[in-house]
Amino acid sequence: MDGVHHHVTSSSRTLTAHGLLAAMPPSVRSGCARFIFLLLTCALLGSCSVGPRHSGFSGGTLRFDTETVGRMRYAAALKRAAGVAVSTVAVASTIALLAPEVLGFFQNDEEELSRLETALLECVQRAERDINAERFGFGSPTAEDCKAVVGVDRCGRPIYQSMELGHLKHARALACMQDILKELWPGPVSIEQRYRFYRNAKVLETVSREQEKRLLDADCAEELRGTIKPDVVLHADRHLLRAILVLDLKFPCPGIRSPQWTKYGEKSAYGGSSQHEIYREAFGGAALMMSPKGIFE
């Protein structure tokens, strides 16, 4: 009975509405018909949106365009293939805090910068874990391990295990970082590019790979004097002698030590200064250290 009563009532309302429309003047009736059609259209559209709508960022108003989302997904796939864990939780960016100009380069999108930062840091941390595991099993090098002499270079200088481990970890981390930077950094990137910096004249020039090899072959004669070789130089545009950010990887040995910028000796062309000072002067941008413990100025 309730179903029949509902049907009759609904039919009565429909007939009444038809009757009211019929009694209206043609101009009013036409306007009402258009209004009713609009209401029905809105109702139909609303019924199609019954679930919540999702965006790329649920905590605010940030939106990623299609290209950015594609780059991030591709980078995530690369990291998975390399065995790097993909973080799904956005955290505050240390780079944004220490080098605010970089955040401006990302149009103040701190989440996107944080994703890049997290992925790069994971490369460094994984390199630390993997190389230590390959050399020491599940342990880490002790102070004695780090001081151990594992060979000599062709100039007769001792090669300490800390130096060898640092070289291996740099290579492993940079190989991981290169793929991620290629996809997530919007500008050009220079990896382990050597430069010659004339500090007094404020002139910086690149050193070709062929010239670098000749310099290394003559290294015993200190032909590398006056050159610098940052690990990663991030450019904001095609001006490859300027940088918005320089990243230098540090793998202290033993790992409990804090990362530190290299201090140039008195016989160096930059005697009394640190890498941090020289990098900032040479490239005009920020310079940060990246170690397994995090990012530091």
mmCIF file of C-alpha atoms in Angstrom:
data_model
loop_
_atom_site.group_PDB
_atom_site.id
_atom_site.type_symbol
_atom_site.label_atom_id
_atom_site.label_comp_id
_atom_site.label_asym_id
_atom_site.label_seq_id
_atom_site.Cartn_x
_atom_site.Cartn_y
_atom_site.Cartn_z
ATOM 1 C CA MET A 1 0.000 0.000 0.000
ATOM 2 C CA ASP A 2 2.796 2.418 0.757
ATOM 3 C CA GLY A 3 4.247 1.865 -2.729
ATOM 4 C CA VAL A 4 0.852 2.472 -4.396
ATOM 5 C CA HIS A 5 0.247 5.586 -2.297
ATOM 6 C CA HIS A 6 3.676 6.932 -3.240
ATOM 7 C CA HIS A 7 3.032 6.296 -6.961
ATOM 8 C CA VAL A 8 -0.349 8.034 -6.850
ATOM 9 C CA THR A 9 1.043 10.973 -4.923
ATOM 10 C CA SER A 10 3.939 11.360 -7.322
ATOM 11 C CA SER A 11 1.589 11.168 -10.322
ATOM 12 C CA SER A 12 -0.670 13.782 -8.761
ATOM 13 C CA ARG A 13 2.285 16.129 -8.263
ATOM 14 C CA THR A 14 3.318 15.609 -11.894
ATOM 15 C CA LEU A 15 -0.201 16.358 -13.164
ATOM 16 C CA THR A 16 -0.451 19.412 -10.964
ATOM 17 C CA ALA A 17 2.845 20.704 -12.309
ATOM 18 C CA HIS A 18 1.637 20.175 -15.892
ATOM 19 C CA GLY A 19 -1.559 21.969 -15.040
ATOM 20 C CA LEU A 20 0.292 24.952 -13.596
ATOM 21 C CA LEU A 21 2.530 25.168 -16.633
ATOM 22 C CA ALA A 22 -0.469 25.030 -18.954
ATOM 23 C CA ALA A 23 -2.103 27.900 -17.098
ATOM 24 C CA MET A 24 0.961 30.161 -17.430
ATOM 25 C CA PRO A 25 1.447 32.668 -20.270
ATOM 26 C CA PRO A 26 3.683 31.342 -23.070
ATOM 27 C CA SER A 27 6.669 33.591 -22.193
ATOM 28 C CA VAL A 28 6.619 32.592 -18.510
ATOM 29 C CA ARG A 29 6.028 28.961 -19.383
ATOM 30 C CA SER A 30 9.102 28.975 -21.674
ATOM 31 C CA GLY A 31 11.289 30.437 -18.930
ATOM 32 C CA CYS A 32 10.065 27.917 -16.378
ATOM 33 C CA ALA A 33 10.708 25.052 -18.755
ATOM 34 C CA ARG A 34 14.302 26.169 -19.241
ATOM 35 C CA PHE A 35 14.734 26.501 -15.468
ATOM 36 C CA ILE A 36 13.340 23.000 -14.847
ATOM 37 C CA PHE A 37 15.637 21.583 -17.541
ATOM 38 C CA LEU A 38 18.622 23.243 -15.858
ATOM 39 C CA LEU A 39 17.668 21.763 -12.469
ATOM 40 C CA LEU A 40 17.350 18.288 -13.968
ATOM 41 C CA THR A 41 20.734 18.617 -15.681
ATOM 42 C CA CYS A 42 22.445 19.687 -12.435
ATOM 43 C CA ALA A 43 20.833 16.771 -10.571
ATOM 44 C CA LEU A 44 22.042 14.295 -13.181
ATOM 45 C CA LEU A 45 25.579 15.674 -13.083
ATOM 46 C CA GLY A 46 25.604 15.591 -9.286
ATOM 47 C CA SER A 47 24.493 11.976 -9.230
ATOM 48 C CA CYS A 48 27.578 11.037 -11.266
ATOM 49 C CA SER A 49 29.955 12.461 -8.656
ATOM 50 C CA VAL A 50 29.195 10.219 -5.745
ATOM 51 C CA GLY A 51 32.796 9.550 -4.708
ATOM 52 C CA PRO A 52 35.442 11.897 -3.321
ATOM 53 C CA ARG A 53 37.670 13.673 -5.823
ATOM 54 C CA HIS A 54 41.419 13.176 -5.388
ATOM 55 C CA SER A 55 44.271 15.491 -6.270
ATOM 56 C CA GLY A 56 48.011 15.039 -6.230
ATOM 57 C CA PHE A 57 48.210 16.656 -2.785
ATOM 58 C CA SER A 58 45.569 16.022 -0.130
ATOM 59 C CA GLY A 59 46.866 18.419 2.480
ATOM 60 C CA GLY A 60 46.391 21.737 0.680
ATOM 61 C CA THR A 61 45.852 23.444 -2.633
ATOM 62 C CA LEU A 62 48.965 22.291 -4.518
ATOM 63 C CA ARG A 63 48.422 20.736 -7.928
ATOM 64 C CA PHE A 64 50.938 19.037 -10.216
ATOM 65 C CA ASP A 65 50.576 19.367 -13.974
ATOM 66 C CA THR A 66 50.558 16.273 -16.163
ATOM 67 C CA GLU A 67 54.234 16.578 -17.088
ATOM 68 C CA THR A 68 55.356 16.866 -13.460
ATOM 69 C CA VAL A 69 53.256 13.899 -12.369
ATOM 70 C CA GLY A 70 54.651 11.862 -15.246
ATOM 71 C CA ARG A 71 58.216 12.751 -14.316
ATOM 72 C CA MET A 72 57.638 11.833 -10.676
ATOM 73 C CA ARG A 73 56.053 8.494 -11.559
ATOM 74 C CA TYR A 74 58.913 7.665 -13.899
ATOM 75 C CA ALA A 75 61.491 8.624 -11.265
ATOM 76 C CA ALA A 76 59.683 6.476 -8.704
ATOM 77 C CA ALA A 77 59.867 3.538 -11.098
ATOM 78 C CA LEU A 78 63.588 4.154 -11.564
ATOM 79 C CA LYS A 79 64.128 4.209 -7.819
ATOM 80 C CA ARG A 80 62.210 0.981 -7.354
ATOM 81 C CA ALA A 81 64.269 -0.629 -10.078
ATOM 82 C CA ALA A 82 67.429 0.548 -8.299
ATOM 83 C CA GLY A 83 66.173 -0.857 -5.020
ATOM 84 C CA VAL A 84 65.563 2.548 -3.430
ATOM 85 C CA ALA A 85 62.490 2.786 -1.219
ATOM 86 C CA VAL A 86 59.880 5.254 -2.454
ATOM 87 C CA SER A 87 58.588 7.537 0.263
ATOM 88 C CA THR A 88 54.919 8.469 0.082
ATOM 89 C CA VAL A 89 55.015 10.931 2.970
ATOM 90 C CA ALA A 90 55.907 14.521 2.202
ATOM 91 C CA VAL A 91 58.226 16.127 4.728
ATOM 92 C CA ALA A 92 59.531 19.647 5.189
ATOM 93 C CA SER A 93 62.413 20.411 2.856
ATOM 94 C CA THR A 94 65.827 21.046 4.386
ATOM 95 C CA ILE A 95 66.992 22.513 1.090
ATOM 96 C CA ALA A 96 64.120 25.012 1.205
ATOM 97 C CA LEU A 97 65.255 26.048 4.686
ATOM 98 C CA LEU A 98 68.978 26.331 3.920
ATOM 99 C CA ALA A 99 68.706 27.559 0.329
ATOM 100 C CA PRO A 100 65.359 29.384 -0.114
ATOM 101 C CA GLU A 101 66.251 30.467 -3.640
ATOM 102 C CA VAL A 102 65.897 26.853 -4.755
ATOM 103 C CA LEU A 103 62.314 26.780 -3.477
ATOM 104 C CA GLY A 104 61.575 29.812 -5.658
ATOM 105 C CA PHE A 105 62.971 27.864 -8.611
ATOM 106 C CA PHE A 106 60.255 25.277 -7.877
ATOM 107 C CA GLN A 107 57.612 28.044 -7.806
ATOM 108 C CA ASN A 108 57.383 27.679 -4.003
ATOM 109 C CA ASP A 109 56.125 24.105 -4.324
ATOM 110 C CA GLU A 110 57.835 22.690 -1.230
ATOM 111 C CA GLU A 111 56.279 19.253 -1.632
ATOM 112 C CA GLU A 112 57.823 18.765 -5.063
ATOM 113 C CA LEU A 113 61.226 19.948 -3.806
ATOM 114 C CA SER A 114 60.879 17.661 -0.781
ATOM 115 C CA ARG A 115 60.185 14.662 -3.032
ATOM 116 C CA LEU A 116 63.375 15.364 -4.974
ATOM 117 C CA GLU A 117 65.364 15.906 -1.782
ATOM 118 C CA THR A 118 64.096 12.686 -0.197
ATOM 119 C CA ALA A 119 64.924 10.637 -3.282
ATOM 120 C CA LEU A 120 68.471 12.047 -3.495
ATOM 121 C CA LEU A 121 69.089 11.466 0.199
ATOM 122 C CA GLU A 122 67.890 7.880 -0.148
ATOM 123 C CA CYS A 123 70.522 7.366 -2.863
ATOM 124 C CA VAL A 124 73.242 8.548 -0.478
ATOM 125 C CA GLN A 125 71.991 6.460 2.427
ATOM 126 C CA ARG A 126 71.659 3.339 0.311
ATOM 127 C CA ALA A 127 75.181 3.763 -1.047
ATOM 128 C CA GLU A 128 76.449 3.955 2.534
ATOM 129 C CA ARG A 129 74.584 0.796 3.555
ATOM 130 C CA ASP A 130 75.413 -1.219 0.452
ATOM 131 C CA ILE A 131 79.144 -0.495 0.308
ATOM 132 C CA ASN A 132 79.533 -1.097 4.045
ATOM 133 C CA ALA A 133 77.657 -4.403 3.699
ATOM 134 C CA GLU A 134 79.838 -5.474 0.769
ATOM 135 C CA ARG A 135 83.020 -4.673 2.676
ATOM 136 C CA PHE A 136 82.123 -5.437 6.294
ATOM 137 C CA GLY A 137 79.043 -7.660 6.160
ATOM 138 C CA PHE A 138 76.371 -6.243 8.433
ATOM 139 C CA GLY A 139 78.775 -4.002 10.323
ATOM 140 C CA SER A 140 80.258 -0.566 9.736
ATOM 141 C CA PRO A 141 83.915 0.459 9.580
ATOM 142 C CA THR A 142 85.589 1.304 12.863
ATOM 143 C CA ALA A 143 88.092 4.104 13.330
ATOM 144 C CA GLU A 144 90.870 1.521 12.912
ATOM 145 C CA ASP A 145 89.301 0.243 9.686
ATOM 146 C CA CYS A 146 89.161 3.767 8.292
ATOM 147 C CA LYS A 147 92.828 4.445 9.089
ATOM 148 C CA ALA A 148 93.998 1.206 7.488
ATOM 149 C CA VAL A 149 96.296 1.711 4.492
ATOM 150 C CA VAL A 150 95.014 -0.335 1.557
ATOM 151 C CA GLY A 151 97.553 0.744 -1.049
ATOM 152 C CA VAL A 152 99.573 3.597 -2.507
ATOM 153 C CA ASP A 153 98.945 5.811 -5.527
ATOM 154 C CA ARG A 154 101.464 6.188 -8.338
ATOM 155 C CA CYS A 155 102.968 9.183 -6.573
ATOM 156 C CA GLY A 156 103.748 6.990 -3.586
ATOM 157 C CA ARG A 157 101.121 8.509 -1.327
ATOM 158 C CA PRO A 158 99.166 6.146 0.965
ATOM 159 C CA ILE A 159 95.570 5.256 0.136
ATOM 160 C CA TYR A 160 93.556 4.894 3.315
ATOM 161 C CA GLN A 161 90.502 2.673 3.470
ATOM 162 C CA SER A 162 88.393 5.738 4.305
ATOM 163 C CA MET A 163 89.409 7.226 0.940
ATOM 164 C CA GLU A 164 88.634 4.024 -0.920
ATOM 165 C CA LEU A 165 85.242 3.656 0.753
ATOM 166 C CA GLY A 166 84.415 7.278 0.007
ATOM 167 C CA HIS A 167 85.253 6.804 -3.664
ATOM 168 C CA LEU A 168 83.066 3.697 -3.937
ATOM 169 C CA LYS A 169 80.135 5.326 -2.125
ATOM 170 C CA HIS A 170 80.369 8.466 -4.258
ATOM 171 C CA ALA A 171 80.215 6.424 -7.451
ATOM 172 C CA ARG A 172 77.250 4.370 -6.247
ATOM 173 C CA ALA A 173 75.273 7.370 -4.975
ATOM 174 C CA LEU A 174 75.917 9.554 -8.024
ATOM 175 C CA ALA A 175 74.784 6.808 -10.413
ATOM 176 C CA CYS A 176 71.471 6.687 -8.513
ATOM 177 C CA MET A 177 71.141 10.474 -8.261
ATOM 178 C CA GLN A 178 71.822 11.081 -11.925
ATOM 179 C CA ASP A 179 68.688 9.269 -13.087
ATOM 180 C CA ILE A 180 66.510 11.004 -10.508
ATOM 181 C CA LEU A 181 67.873 14.467 -11.302
ATOM 182 C CA LYS A 182 67.349 13.857 -14.996
ATOM 183 C CA GLU A 183 63.632 13.416 -14.356
ATOM 184 C CA LEU A 184 62.884 15.739 -11.430
ATOM 185 C CA TRP A 185 65.278 18.680 -11.730
ATOM 186 C CA PRO A 186 63.825 21.250 -14.158
ATOM 187 C CA GLY A 187 67.187 22.614 -15.333
ATOM 188 C CA PRO A 188 70.577 21.341 -16.529
ATOM 189 C CA VAL A 189 72.776 19.254 -14.225
ATOM 190 C CA SER A 190 76.559 18.818 -14.118
ATOM 191 C CA ILE A 191 77.906 15.676 -12.428
ATOM 192 C CA GLU A 192 81.562 15.617 -11.317
ATOM 193 C CA GLN A 193 82.560 18.367 -13.718
ATOM 194 C CA ARG A 194 85.987 19.851 -13.027
ATOM 195 C CA TYR A 195 86.474 23.622 -13.175
ATOM 196 C CA ARG A 196 89.378 26.018 -12.864
ATOM 197 C CA PHE A 197 88.562 28.997 -10.658
ATOM 198 C CA TYR A 198 90.666 32.134 -10.750
ATOM 199 C CA ARG A 199 89.595 33.549 -7.424
ATOM 200 C CA ASN A 200 91.174 36.975 -7.641
ATOM 201 C CA ALA A 201 89.811 37.602 -11.118
ATOM 202 C CA LYS A 202 86.453 35.974 -10.291
ATOM 203 C CA VAL A 203 86.725 33.861 -13.442
ATOM 204 C CA LEU A 204 85.454 30.280 -13.717
ATOM 205 C CA GLU A 205 86.049 27.974 -16.658
ATOM 206 C CA THR A 206 85.306 24.326 -17.351
ATOM 207 C CA VAL A 207 88.009 21.710 -17.732
ATOM 208 C CA SER A 208 87.300 19.146 -20.447
ATOM 209 C CA ARG A 209 87.444 15.433 -19.676
ATOM 210 C CA GLU A 210 90.504 15.089 -21.907
ATOM 211 C CA GLN A 211 92.284 17.953 -20.177
ATOM 212 C CA GLU A 212 91.318 16.544 -16.785
ATOM 213 C CA LYS A 213 92.909 13.209 -17.711
ATOM 214 C CA ARG A 214 96.149 15.001 -18.625
ATOM 215 C CA LEU A 215 96.049 16.880 -15.320
ATOM 216 C CA LEU A 216 95.488 13.660 -13.397
ATOM 217 C CA ASP A 217 98.368 11.996 -15.227
ATOM 218 C CA ALA A 218 100.602 14.865 -14.092
ATOM 219 C CA ASP A 219 99.060 15.058 -10.620
ATOM 220 C CA CYS A 220 102.373 14.448 -8.902
ATOM 221 C CA ALA A 221 103.446 17.853 -10.222
ATOM 222 C CA GLU A 222 100.322 19.447 -8.642
ATOM 223 C CA GLU A 223 98.838 20.347 -12.013
ATOM 224 C CA LEU A 224 95.377 20.166 -10.413
ATOM 225 C CA ARG A 225 96.200 23.255 -8.324
ATOM 226 C CA GLY A 226 93.448 25.854 -8.651
ATOM 227 C CA THR A 227 90.809 23.365 -9.862
ATOM 228 C CA ILE A 228 87.608 22.339 -8.119
ATOM 229 C CA LYS A 229 85.323 19.381 -8.743
ATOM 230 C CA PRO A 230 81.938 19.519 -6.975
ATOM 231 C CA ASP A 231 79.872 16.354 -7.054
ATOM 232 C CA VAL A 232 76.618 17.870 -8.329
ATOM 233 C CA VAL A 233 76.024 21.330 -9.793
ATOM 234 C CA LEU A 234 72.384 22.265 -10.408
ATOM 235 C CA HIS A 235 71.854 25.053 -12.902
ATOM 236 C CA ALA A 236 68.783 27.265 -13.186
ATOM 237 C CA ASP A 237 69.305 27.872 -16.913
ATOM 238 C CA ARG A 238 71.719 27.136 -19.759
ATOM 239 C CA HIS A 239 74.435 29.279 -18.175
ATOM 240 C CA LEU A 240 76.596 26.336 -17.115
ATOM 241 C CA LEU A 241 79.128 28.478 -15.260
ATOM 242 C CA ARG A 242 76.491 29.571 -12.781
ATOM 243 C CA ALA A 243 74.569 27.418 -10.302
ATOM 244 C CA ILE A 244 71.539 27.794 -8.104
ATOM 245 C CA LEU A 245 72.753 24.925 -5.895
ATOM 246 C CA VAL A 246 75.929 22.874 -5.453
ATOM 247 C CA LEU A 247 75.671 19.518 -3.658
ATOM 248 C CA ASP A 248 78.787 17.826 -2.332
ATOM 249 C CA LEU A 249 78.506 14.278 -1.014
ATOM 250 C CA LYS A 250 80.230 13.436 2.246
ATOM 251 C CA PHE A 251 80.739 9.930 3.639
ATOM 252 C CA PRO A 252 82.536 10.346 6.981
ATOM 253 C CA CYS A 253 84.547 7.363 8.178
ATOM 254 C CA PRO A 254 83.658 6.110 10.697
ATOM 255 C CA GLY A 255 80.001 6.962 10.184
ATOM 256 C CA ILE A 256 79.546 8.467 13.655
ATOM 257 C CA ARG A 257 81.607 11.482 12.610
ATOM 258 C CA SER A 258 79.827 14.608 11.410
ATOM 259 C CA PRO A 259 80.314 15.631 7.773
ATOM 260 C CA GLN A 260 82.639 18.580 7.240
ATOM 261 C CA TRP A 261 83.675 20.775 4.352
ATOM 262 C CA THR A 262 87.264 20.241 3.223
ATOM 263 C CA LYS A 263 89.642 22.960 4.365
ATOM 264 C CA TYR A 264 92.243 23.994 1.802
ATOM 265 C CA GLY A 265 95.833 23.933 3.001
ATOM 266 C CA GLU A 266 98.129 26.946 2.995
ATOM 267 C CA LYS A 267 99.886 25.722 -0.160
ATOM 268 C CA SER A 268 96.592 25.563 -2.027
ATOM 269 C CA ALA A 269 95.343 28.291 -4.343
ATOM 270 C CA TYR A 270 92.514 28.714 -1.819
ATOM 271 C CA GLY A 271 94.580 28.431 1.358
ATOM 272 C CA GLY A 272 92.647 29.163 4.523
ATOM 273 C CA SER A 273 89.229 28.779 2.871
ATOM 274 C CA SER A 274 86.756 25.895 2.790
ATOM 275 C CA GLN A 275 85.020 24.170 -0.092
ATOM 276 C CA HIS A 276 81.793 25.847 1.004
ATOM 277 C CA GLU A 277 83.260 29.326 0.558
ATOM 278 C CA ILE A 278 84.919 28.549 -2.759
ATOM 279 C CA TYR A 279 81.850 26.880 -4.250
ATOM 280 C CA ARG A 280 79.664 29.840 -3.324
ATOM 281 C CA GLU A 281 82.156 32.304 -4.760
ATOM 282 C CA ALA A 282 82.752 30.324 -7.936
ATOM 283 C CA PHE A 283 79.135 29.508 -8.844
ATOM 284 C CA GLY A 284 77.183 32.306 -7.179
ATOM 285 C CA GLY A 285 74.620 29.964 -5.620
ATOM 286 C CA ALA A 286 74.078 27.983 -2.441
ATOM 287 C CA ALA A 287 76.354 25.083 -1.487
ATOM 288 C CA LEU A 288 75.200 22.210 0.732
ATOM 289 C CA MET A 289 76.651 18.934 1.997
ATOM 290 C CA MET A 290 74.638 15.754 1.604
ATOM 291 C CA SER A 291 75.614 12.826 3.824
ATOM 292 C CA PRO A 292 73.859 9.685 5.116
ATOM 293 C CA LYS A 293 72.917 11.746 8.182
ATOM 294 C CA GLY A 294 71.135 14.416 6.154
ATOM 295 C CA ILE A 295 71.765 17.757 4.475
ATOM 296 C CA PHE A 296 73.959 20.442 6.015
ATOM 297 C CA GLU A 297 75.260 23.862 5.137
#
